[in-house]
Protein backbone atom coordinates (compact mmCIF):
# COMPACT_ATOMS: atom_id res chain seq x y z
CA UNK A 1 0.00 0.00 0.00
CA UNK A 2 3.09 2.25 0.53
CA UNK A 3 3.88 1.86 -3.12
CA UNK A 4 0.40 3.00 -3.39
CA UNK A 5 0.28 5.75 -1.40
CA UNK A 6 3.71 6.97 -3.22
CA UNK A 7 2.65 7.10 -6.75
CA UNK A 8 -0.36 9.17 -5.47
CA UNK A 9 1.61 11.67 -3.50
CA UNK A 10 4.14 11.85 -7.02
CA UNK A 11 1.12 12.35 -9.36
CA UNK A 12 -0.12 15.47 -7.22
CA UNK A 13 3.18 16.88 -6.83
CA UNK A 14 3.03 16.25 -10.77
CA UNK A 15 -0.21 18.12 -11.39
CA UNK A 16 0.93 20.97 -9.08
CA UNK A 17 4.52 21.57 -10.38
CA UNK A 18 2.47 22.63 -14.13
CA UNK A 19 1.20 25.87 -12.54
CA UNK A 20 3.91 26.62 -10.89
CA UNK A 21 7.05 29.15 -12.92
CA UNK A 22 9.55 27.30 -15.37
CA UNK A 23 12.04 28.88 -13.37
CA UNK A 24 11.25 27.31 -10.40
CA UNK A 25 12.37 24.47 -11.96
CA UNK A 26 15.45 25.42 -13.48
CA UNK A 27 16.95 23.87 -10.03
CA UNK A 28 15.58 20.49 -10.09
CA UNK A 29 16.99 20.04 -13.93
CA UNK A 30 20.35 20.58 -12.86
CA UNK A 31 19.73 18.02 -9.96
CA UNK A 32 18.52 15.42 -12.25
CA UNK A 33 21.55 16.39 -14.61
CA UNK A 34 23.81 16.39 -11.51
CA UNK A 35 22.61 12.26 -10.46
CA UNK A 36 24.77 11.04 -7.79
CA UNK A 37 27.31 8.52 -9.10
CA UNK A 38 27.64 4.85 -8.95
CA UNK A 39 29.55 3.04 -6.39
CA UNK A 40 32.87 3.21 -7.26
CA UNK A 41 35.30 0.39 -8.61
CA UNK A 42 36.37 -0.93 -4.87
CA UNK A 43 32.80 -1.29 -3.75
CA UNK A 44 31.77 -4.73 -2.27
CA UNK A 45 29.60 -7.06 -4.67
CA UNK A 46 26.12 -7.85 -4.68
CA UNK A 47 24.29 -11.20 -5.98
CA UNK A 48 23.15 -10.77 -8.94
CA UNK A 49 19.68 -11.38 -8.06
CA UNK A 50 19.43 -8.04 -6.49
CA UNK A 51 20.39 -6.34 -9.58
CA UNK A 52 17.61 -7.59 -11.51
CA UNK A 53 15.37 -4.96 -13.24
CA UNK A 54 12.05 -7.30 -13.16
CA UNK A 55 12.75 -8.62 -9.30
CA UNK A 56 9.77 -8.44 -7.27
CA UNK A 57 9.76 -5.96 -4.90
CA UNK A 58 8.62 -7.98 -2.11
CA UNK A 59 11.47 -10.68 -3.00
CA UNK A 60 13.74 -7.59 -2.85
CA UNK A 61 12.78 -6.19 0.25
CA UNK A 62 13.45 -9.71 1.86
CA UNK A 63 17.04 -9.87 0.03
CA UNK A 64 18.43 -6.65 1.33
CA UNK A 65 17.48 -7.58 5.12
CA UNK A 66 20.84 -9.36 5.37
CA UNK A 67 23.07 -6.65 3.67
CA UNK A 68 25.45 -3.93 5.45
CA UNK A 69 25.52 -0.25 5.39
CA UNK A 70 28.65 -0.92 2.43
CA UNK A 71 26.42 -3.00 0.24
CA UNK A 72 23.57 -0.93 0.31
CA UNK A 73 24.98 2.02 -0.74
CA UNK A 74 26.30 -0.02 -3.66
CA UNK A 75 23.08 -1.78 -4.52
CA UNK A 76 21.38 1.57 -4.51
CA UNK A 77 24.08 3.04 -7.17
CA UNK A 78 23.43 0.35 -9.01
CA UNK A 79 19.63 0.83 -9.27
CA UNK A 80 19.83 4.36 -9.90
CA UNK A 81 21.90 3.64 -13.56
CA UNK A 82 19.05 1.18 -13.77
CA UNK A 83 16.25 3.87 -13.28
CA UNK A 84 18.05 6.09 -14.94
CA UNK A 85 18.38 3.65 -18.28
CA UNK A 86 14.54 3.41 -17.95
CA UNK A 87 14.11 7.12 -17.18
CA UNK A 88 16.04 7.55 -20.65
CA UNK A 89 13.62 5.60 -22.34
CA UNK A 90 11.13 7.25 -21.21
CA UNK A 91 12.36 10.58 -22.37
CA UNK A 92 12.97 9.16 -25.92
CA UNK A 93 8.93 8.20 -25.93
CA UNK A 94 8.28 11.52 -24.92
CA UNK A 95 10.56 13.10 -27.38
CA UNK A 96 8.66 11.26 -30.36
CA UNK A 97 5.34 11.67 -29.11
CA UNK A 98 5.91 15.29 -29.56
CA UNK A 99 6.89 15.19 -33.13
CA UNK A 100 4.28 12.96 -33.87
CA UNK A 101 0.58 13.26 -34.13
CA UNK A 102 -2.96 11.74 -35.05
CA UNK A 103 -2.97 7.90 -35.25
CA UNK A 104 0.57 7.21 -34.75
CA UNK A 105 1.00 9.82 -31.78
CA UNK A 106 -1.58 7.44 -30.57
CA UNK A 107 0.49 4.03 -30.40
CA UNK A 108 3.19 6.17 -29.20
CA UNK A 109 1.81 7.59 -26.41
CA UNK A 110 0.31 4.38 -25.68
CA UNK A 111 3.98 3.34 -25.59
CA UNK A 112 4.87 6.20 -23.40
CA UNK A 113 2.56 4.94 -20.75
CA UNK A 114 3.80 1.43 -20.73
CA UNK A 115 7.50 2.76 -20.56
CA UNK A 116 6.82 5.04 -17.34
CA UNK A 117 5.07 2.53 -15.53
CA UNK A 118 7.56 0.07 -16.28
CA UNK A 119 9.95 3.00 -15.10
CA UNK A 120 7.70 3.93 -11.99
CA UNK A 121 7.61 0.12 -10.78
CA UNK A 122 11.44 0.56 -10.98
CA UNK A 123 11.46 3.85 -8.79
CA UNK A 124 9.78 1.87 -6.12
CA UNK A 125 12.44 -0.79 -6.06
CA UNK A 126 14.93 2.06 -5.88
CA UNK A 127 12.96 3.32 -3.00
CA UNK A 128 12.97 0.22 -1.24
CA UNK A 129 16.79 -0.08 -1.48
CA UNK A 130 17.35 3.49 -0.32
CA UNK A 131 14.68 3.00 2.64
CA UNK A 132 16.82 -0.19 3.75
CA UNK A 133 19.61 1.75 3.20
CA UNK A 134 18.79 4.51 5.84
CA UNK A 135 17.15 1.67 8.23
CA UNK A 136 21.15 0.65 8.56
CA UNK A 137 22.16 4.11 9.03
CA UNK A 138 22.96 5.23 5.96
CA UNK A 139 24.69 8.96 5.55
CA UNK A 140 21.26 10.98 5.13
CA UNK A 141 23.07 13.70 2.80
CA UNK A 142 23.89 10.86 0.37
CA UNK A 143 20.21 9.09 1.20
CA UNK A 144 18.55 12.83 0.24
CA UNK A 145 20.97 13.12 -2.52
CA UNK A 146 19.45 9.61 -4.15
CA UNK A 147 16.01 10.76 -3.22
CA UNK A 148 16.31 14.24 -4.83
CA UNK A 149 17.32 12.93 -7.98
CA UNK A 150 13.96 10.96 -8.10
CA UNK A 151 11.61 13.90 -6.71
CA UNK A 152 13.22 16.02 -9.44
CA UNK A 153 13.20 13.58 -12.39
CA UNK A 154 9.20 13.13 -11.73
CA UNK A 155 9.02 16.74 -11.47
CA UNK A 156 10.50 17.35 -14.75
CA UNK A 157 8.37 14.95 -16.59
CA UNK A 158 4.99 16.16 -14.72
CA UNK A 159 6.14 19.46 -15.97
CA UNK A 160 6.64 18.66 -19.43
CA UNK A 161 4.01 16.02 -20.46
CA UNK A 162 0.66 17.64 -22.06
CA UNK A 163 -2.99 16.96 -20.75
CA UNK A 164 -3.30 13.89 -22.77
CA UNK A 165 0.05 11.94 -21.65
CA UNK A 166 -0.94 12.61 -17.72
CA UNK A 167 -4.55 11.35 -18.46
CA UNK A 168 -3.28 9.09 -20.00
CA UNK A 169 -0.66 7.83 -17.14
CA UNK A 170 -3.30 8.14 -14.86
CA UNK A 171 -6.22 5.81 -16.17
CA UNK A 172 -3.12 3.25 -17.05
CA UNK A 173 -2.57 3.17 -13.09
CA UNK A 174 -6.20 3.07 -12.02
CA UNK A 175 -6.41 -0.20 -14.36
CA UNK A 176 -2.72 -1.45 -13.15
CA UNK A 177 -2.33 -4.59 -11.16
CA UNK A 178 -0.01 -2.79 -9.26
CA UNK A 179 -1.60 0.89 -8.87
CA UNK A 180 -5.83 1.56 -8.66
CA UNK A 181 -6.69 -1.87 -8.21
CA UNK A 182 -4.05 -2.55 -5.74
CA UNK A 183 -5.60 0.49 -4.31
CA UNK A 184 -9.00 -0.42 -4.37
CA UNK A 185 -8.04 -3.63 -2.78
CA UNK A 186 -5.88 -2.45 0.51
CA UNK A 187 -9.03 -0.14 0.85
CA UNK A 188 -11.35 -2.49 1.29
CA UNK A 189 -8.84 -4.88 3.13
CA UNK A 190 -8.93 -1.86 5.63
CA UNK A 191 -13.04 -1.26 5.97
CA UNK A 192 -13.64 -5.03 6.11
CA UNK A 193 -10.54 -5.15 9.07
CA UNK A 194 -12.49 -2.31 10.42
CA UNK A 195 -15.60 -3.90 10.62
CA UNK A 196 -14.69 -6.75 11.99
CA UNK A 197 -13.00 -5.20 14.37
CA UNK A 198 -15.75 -3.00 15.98
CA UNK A 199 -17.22 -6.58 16.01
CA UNK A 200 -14.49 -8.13 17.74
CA UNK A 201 -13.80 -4.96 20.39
CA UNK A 202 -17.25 -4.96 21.35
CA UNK A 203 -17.29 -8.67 21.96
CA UNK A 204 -14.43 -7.75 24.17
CA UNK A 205 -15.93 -5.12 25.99
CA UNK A 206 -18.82 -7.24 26.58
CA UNK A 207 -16.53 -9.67 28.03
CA UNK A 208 -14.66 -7.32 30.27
CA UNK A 209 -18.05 -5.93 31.51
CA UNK A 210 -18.95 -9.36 33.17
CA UNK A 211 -15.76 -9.78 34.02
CA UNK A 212 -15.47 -6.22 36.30
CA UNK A 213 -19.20 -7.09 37.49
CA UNK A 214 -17.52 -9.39 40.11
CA UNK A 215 -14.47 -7.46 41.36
CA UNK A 216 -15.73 -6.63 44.41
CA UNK A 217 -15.24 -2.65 45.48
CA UNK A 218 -15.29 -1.05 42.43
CA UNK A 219 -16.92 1.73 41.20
CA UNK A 220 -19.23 2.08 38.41
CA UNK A 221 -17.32 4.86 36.94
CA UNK A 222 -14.01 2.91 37.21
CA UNK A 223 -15.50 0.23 35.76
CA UNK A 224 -17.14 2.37 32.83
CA UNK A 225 -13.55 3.67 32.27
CA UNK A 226 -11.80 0.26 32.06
CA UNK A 227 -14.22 -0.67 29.68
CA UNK A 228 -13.99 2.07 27.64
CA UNK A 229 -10.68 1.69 27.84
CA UNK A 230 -10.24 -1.86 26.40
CA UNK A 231 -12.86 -1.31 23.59
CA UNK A 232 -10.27 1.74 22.29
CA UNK A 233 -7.37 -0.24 22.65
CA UNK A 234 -8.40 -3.12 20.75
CA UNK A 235 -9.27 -1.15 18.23
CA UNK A 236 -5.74 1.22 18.21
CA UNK A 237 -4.02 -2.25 17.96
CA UNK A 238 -5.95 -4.02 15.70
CA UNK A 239 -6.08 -0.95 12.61
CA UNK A 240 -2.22 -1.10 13.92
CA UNK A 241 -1.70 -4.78 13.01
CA UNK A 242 -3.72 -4.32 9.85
CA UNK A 243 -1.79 -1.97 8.33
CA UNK A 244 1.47 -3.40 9.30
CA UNK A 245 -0.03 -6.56 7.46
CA UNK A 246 -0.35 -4.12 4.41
CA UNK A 247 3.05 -3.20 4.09
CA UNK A 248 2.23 0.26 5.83
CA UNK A 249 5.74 1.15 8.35
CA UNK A 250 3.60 2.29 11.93
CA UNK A 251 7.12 3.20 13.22
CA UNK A 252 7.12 6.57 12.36
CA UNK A 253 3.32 6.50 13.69
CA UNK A 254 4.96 6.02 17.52
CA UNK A 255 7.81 8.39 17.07
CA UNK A 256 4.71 10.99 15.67
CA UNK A 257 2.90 10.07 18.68
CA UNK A 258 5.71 10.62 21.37
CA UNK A 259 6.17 14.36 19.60
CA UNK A 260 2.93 15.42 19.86
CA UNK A 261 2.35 13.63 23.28
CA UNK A 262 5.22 16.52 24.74
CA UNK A 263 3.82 18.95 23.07
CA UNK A 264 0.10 18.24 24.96
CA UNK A 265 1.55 17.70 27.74
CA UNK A 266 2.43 21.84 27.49
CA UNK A 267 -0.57 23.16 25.85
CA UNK A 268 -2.78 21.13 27.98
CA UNK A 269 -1.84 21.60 31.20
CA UNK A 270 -5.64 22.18 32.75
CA UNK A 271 -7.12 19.43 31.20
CA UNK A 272 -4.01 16.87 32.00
CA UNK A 273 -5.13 17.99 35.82
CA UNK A 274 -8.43 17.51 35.34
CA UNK A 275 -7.51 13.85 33.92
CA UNK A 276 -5.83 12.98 36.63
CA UNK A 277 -8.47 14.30 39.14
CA UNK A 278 -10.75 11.96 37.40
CA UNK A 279 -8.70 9.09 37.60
CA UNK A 280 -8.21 9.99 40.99
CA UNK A 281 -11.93 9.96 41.56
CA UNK A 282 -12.52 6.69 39.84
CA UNK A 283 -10.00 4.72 42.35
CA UNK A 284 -10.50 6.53 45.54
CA UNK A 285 -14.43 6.58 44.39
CA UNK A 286 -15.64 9.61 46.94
CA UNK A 287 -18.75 9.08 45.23
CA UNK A 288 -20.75 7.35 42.75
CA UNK A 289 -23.44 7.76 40.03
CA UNK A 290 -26.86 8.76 41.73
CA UNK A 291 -24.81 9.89 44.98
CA UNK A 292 -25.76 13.07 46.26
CA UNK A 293 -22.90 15.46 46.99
CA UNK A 294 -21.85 18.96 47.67
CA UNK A 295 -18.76 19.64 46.18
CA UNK A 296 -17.20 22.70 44.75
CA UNK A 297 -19.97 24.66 46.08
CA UNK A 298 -22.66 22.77 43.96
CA UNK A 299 -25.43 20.71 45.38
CA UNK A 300 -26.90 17.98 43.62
CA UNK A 301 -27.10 14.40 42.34
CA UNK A 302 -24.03 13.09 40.35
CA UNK A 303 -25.57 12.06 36.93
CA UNK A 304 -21.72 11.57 35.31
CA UNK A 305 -18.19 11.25 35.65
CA UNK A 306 -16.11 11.05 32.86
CA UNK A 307 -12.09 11.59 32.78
CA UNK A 308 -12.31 15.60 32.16
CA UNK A 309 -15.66 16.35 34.46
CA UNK A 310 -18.63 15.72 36.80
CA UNK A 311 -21.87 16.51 35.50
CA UNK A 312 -24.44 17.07 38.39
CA UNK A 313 -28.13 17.77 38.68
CA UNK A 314 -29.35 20.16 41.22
CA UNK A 315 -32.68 19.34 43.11
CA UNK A 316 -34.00 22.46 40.93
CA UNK A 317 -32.94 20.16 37.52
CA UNK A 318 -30.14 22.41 36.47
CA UNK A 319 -27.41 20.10 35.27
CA UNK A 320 -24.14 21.38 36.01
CA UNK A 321 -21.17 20.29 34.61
CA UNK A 322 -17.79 20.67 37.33
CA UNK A 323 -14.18 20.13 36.16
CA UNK A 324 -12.49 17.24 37.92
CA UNK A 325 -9.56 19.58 38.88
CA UNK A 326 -12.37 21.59 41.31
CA UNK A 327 -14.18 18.61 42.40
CA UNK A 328 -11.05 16.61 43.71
CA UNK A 329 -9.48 19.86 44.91
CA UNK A 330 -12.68 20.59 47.26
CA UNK A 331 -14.31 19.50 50.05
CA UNK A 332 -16.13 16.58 49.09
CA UNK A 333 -19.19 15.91 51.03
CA UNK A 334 -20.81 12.02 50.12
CA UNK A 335 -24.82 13.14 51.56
CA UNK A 336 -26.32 9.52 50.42
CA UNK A 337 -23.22 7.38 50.52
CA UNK A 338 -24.29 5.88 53.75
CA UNK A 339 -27.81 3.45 53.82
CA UNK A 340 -28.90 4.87 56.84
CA UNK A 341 -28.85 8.78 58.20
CA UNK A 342 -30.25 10.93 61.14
CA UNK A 343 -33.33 13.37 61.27
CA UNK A 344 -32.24 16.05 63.14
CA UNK A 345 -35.26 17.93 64.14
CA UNK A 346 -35.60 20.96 67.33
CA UNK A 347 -38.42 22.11 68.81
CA UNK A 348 -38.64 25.16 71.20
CA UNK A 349 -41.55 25.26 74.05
CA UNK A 350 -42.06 27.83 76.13
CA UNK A 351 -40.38 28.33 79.69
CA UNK A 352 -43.85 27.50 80.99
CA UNK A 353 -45.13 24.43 79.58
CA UNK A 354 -44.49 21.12 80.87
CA UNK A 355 -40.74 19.18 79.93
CA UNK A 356 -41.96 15.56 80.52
CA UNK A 357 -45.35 16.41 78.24
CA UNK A 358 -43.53 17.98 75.32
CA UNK A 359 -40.66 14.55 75.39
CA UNK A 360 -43.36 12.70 75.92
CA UNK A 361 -45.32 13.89 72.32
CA UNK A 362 -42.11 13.75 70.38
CA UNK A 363 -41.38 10.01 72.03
CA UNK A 364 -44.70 9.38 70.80
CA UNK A 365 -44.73 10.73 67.33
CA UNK A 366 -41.57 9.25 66.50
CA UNK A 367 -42.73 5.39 67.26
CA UNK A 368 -46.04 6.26 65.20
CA UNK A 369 -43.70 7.17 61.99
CA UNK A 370 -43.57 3.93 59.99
CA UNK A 371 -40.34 4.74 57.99
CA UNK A 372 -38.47 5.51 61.45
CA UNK A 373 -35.92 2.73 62.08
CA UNK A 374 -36.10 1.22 65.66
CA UNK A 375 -32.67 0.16 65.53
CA UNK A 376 -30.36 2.82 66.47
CA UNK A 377 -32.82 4.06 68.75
CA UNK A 378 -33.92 7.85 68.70
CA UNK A 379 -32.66 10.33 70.62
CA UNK A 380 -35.08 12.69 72.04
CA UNK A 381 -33.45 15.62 74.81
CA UNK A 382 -33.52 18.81 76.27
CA UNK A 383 -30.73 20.48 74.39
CA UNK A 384 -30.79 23.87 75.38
CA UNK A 385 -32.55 26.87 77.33
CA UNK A 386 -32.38 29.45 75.17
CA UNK A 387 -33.74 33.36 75.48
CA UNK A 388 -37.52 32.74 74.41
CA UNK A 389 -37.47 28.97 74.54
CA UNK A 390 -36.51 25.84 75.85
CA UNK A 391 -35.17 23.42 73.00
CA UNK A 392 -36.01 19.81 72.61
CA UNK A 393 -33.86 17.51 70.29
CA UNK A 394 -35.62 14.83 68.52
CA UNK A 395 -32.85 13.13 66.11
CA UNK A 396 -34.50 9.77 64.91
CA UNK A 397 -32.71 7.66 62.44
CA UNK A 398 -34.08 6.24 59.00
CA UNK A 399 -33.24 5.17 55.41
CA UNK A 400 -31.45 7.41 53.23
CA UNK A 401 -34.23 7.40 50.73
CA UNK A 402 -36.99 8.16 53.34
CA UNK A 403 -34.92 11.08 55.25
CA UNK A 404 -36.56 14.12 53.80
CA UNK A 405 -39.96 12.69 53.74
CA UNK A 406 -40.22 11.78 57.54
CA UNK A 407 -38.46 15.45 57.99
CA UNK A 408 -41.51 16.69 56.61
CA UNK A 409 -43.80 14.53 58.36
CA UNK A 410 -42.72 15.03 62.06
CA UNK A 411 -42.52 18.38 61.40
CA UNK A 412 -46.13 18.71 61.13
CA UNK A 413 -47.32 16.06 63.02
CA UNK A 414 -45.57 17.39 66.04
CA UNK A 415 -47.09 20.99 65.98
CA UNK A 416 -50.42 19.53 65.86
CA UNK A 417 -49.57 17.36 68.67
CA UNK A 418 -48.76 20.50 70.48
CA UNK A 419 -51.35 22.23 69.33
CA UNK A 420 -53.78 19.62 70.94
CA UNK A 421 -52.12 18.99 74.22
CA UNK A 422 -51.56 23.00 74.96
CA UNK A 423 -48.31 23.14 74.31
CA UNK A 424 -46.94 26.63 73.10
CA UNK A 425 -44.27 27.22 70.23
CA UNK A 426 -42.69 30.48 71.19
CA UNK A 427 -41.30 33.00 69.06
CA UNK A 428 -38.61 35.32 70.16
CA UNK A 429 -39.90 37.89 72.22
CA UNK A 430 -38.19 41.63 73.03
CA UNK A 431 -38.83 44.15 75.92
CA UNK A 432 -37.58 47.56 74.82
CA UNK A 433 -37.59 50.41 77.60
CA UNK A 434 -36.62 53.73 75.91
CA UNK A 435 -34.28 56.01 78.40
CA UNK A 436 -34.15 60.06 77.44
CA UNK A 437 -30.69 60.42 77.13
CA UNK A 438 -31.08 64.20 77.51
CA UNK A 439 -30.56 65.46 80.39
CA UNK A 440 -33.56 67.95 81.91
CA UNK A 441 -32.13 71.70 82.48
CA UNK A 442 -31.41 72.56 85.75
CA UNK A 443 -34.06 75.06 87.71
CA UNK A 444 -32.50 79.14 88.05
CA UNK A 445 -34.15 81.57 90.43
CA UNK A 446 -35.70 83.30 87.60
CA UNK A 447 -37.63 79.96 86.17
CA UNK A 448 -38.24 79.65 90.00
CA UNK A 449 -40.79 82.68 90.32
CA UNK A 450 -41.59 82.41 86.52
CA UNK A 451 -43.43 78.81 87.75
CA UNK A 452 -44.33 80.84 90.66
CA UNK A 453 -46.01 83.20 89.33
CA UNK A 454 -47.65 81.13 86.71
CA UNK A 455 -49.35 78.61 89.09
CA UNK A 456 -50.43 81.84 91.19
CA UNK A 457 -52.42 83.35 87.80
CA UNK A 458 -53.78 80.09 87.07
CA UNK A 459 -54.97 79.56 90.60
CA UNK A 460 -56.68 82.64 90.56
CA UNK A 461 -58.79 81.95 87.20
CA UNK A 462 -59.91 78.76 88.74
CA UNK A 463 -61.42 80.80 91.55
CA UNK A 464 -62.79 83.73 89.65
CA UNK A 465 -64.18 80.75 87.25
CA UNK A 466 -65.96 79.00 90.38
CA UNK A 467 -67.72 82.13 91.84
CA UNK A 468 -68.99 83.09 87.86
CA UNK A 469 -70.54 79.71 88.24
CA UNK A 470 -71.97 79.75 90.94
């Protein structure tokens, strides 16, 4: 498929050099003008097997596994004079298809095509040689070198061929053994492989989902993240294994992978944090799915965890989604992790009505309560004598399901017990007394005889009132 893939790549490069200047070109004529040389006289020799134009190029990649550095840089002199014989050829059908036309441009260009696939077949045995070459460490300035003169000779031709020759070359390698049907076939190979391998992973992640159903302590969102887990896995594997089976080299895939793995590592700094709060989260399992937690300052029932964030509904049915970072960061407070949990209810009486009748109600409200557990027993107290009121405790214990609605219950069915036996619910009460802060001005002798003489005048109308009415 590499072949493939490398014709492809050549034909666009092809179609793309046309529109670009002549003299942008200019360079890679002298480079395929300027071909690096054969191995010299001393050079080591090869079997002559390897130097055979019509080898196939899976035979060949086998035979150069066993050669050194030394022999490959001979064996790849030696196939560039052989591309380069056929590259002549080629140029000799081109040179004659331009001074020819009608029926016998034709058969000639029909020639043409046969002589540069011939020659392209060729190009990928050179290619082979050269990538075992650099495999055993190879000097890359003589490796680019070799490869340059190729990129430049297809260049050159690309650039030089009319429509017809390129349509031509290309419908001759969508009907080639070798080139579109080839194609066609590592295609399919790959959907089929594909296929079958959603098939297979989700076999496998039905597998490891029974499996993980009996580890005991392990929470659902661990064991949603192991699955999820395997089912990518096989998957990255088995497309892995596929294409290696295709003649596709994955190497450069991992190298790719470790490059750009750094790089995230930088860019994502937040979100690396967050993944590792969530794995955090999923081992140390604060919580669960349908838990109901306050965390981060949010109150509500988890609905989600994946790697990056929490996703949690509020009693209101806002959903709310949390980053992992802030929810392992925070206090985390577990409100339904337990089965059972405590009631804790207070009632204030007043300072007047009767201790032993008030305990007495709650006692008795509390064993009429169906959902109230017996087992632990209530607790029912004077907790404290506050400034209006004295406070009764009544903490009864019940399932974590039934908590709020007993809450509710007891906290009307004791005020009408109250209600009916007497018993008062105060309020807080206030006496204010208001104090003049100003003082009153202190008496002169002239005020003296003023008030004096004022209460003398008025005592004097009283009488002189009395006799007139009389």
């Amino acid at each position: 498929m590499s072949r493939i893939l490398r014709v492809c790549a050549l034909l666009l490069c092809g179609f793309a050099a046309v529109s670009l200047p002549t003299a942008l070109f200019d360079t890679a004529g002298a480079a395929a003008q300027e071909a690096p040389q054969a191995a010299d006289s001393g050079a080591p020799s090869l079997p002559s097997k390897l130097l055979q134009p019509n080898i196939d190029i899976e035979e060949l990649e086998y035979r150069v596994v066993p050669l050194t550095k030394a022999e490959l840089k001979t064996l790849a002199g030696e196939w560039l004079l052989i591309v380069k014989a056929k590259t002549e050829e080629v140029m000799e059908a081109q040179v004659t298809v331009a001074q020819t036309d009608g029926a016998v441009e034709d058969a000639v260009r029909e020639k043409l095509t046969e002589t540069h696939s011939e020659r392209n077949k060729l190009f990928d045995k050179y290619s082979a040689v050269l990538n075992a070459w650099e495999k055993k460490g190879g000097d890359p300035a003589a490796i680019a070198e070799y490869r340059g003169y190729q990129s430049a000779i297809t260049r050159e031709e690309t650039q030089k061929a009319d429509y017809k020759t390129l349509a031509a070359r290309a419908l001759a390698w969508l009907t080639d053994e070798d080139g579109g049907i080839e194609l066609v076939k590592d295609i399919a190979i790959v959907v089929i492989s594909f296929l079958g391998l959603l098939v297979v992973a989700r076999l496998v992640r039905k597998f490891v989902r029974r499996w993980i159903g009996h580890v005991p302590n392990i929470s659902s969102l661990l064991q949603a993240f192991v699955i999820g887990i395997v089912y990518w896995l096989v998957l990255a594997f088995g497309l892995m294994i596929v294409l290696s089976a295709l003649g596709v080299d994955i190497t450069p895939l991992f190298a790719l992978i470790g490059g750009a793995s750094i790089i995230a590592a930088f860019a994502m700094q937040d979100t690396l944090s967050n993944l590792a709060s969530g794995l955090l989260i999923m081992i140390y399992r604060p919580f669960d799915e349908g838990d109901y937690v306050d965390t981060g300052g949010v109150n509500g029932t988890v609905k989600s965890v994946n790697i990056v964030a929490t996703t949690v509904v509020t009693p209101d049915n806002k959903v709310i989604v949390i980053p992992n970072k802030n929810v392992w960061g925070n206090i985390i407070t577990n409100v339904t992790a337990s089965d059972t949990r405590r009631v804790d209810l207070v009632f204030g009486i007043s300072y007047d009505d009767s201790i032993p009748e008030a305990l007495h109600i709650l006692d008795e409200a509390v064993k009429a309560h169906p959902l109230v557990l017996k087992d632990p027993a209530p607790t029912i107290r004077v907790n404290e004598l506050a400034d209006s009121s004295v406070n009764l405790i009544c903490r009864p214990w019940v399932k974590t399901e039934d908590y709020w609605t007993v809450y509710w219950d007891l906290m009307r069915y004791v005020k009408e017990l109250f209600d009916a036996a007497g018993i008062s619910i105060p309020y807080p009460q206030q006496d204010v007394h208001y104090i003049d802060s100003k003082p009153a001005p202190k008496p002169t002798a002239g005020s003296v005889l003023a008030k004096e003489k004022k209460s003398a005048t008025a005592t004097a109308s009283i009488a002189e009132g009395d006799e007139g009415t009389s």
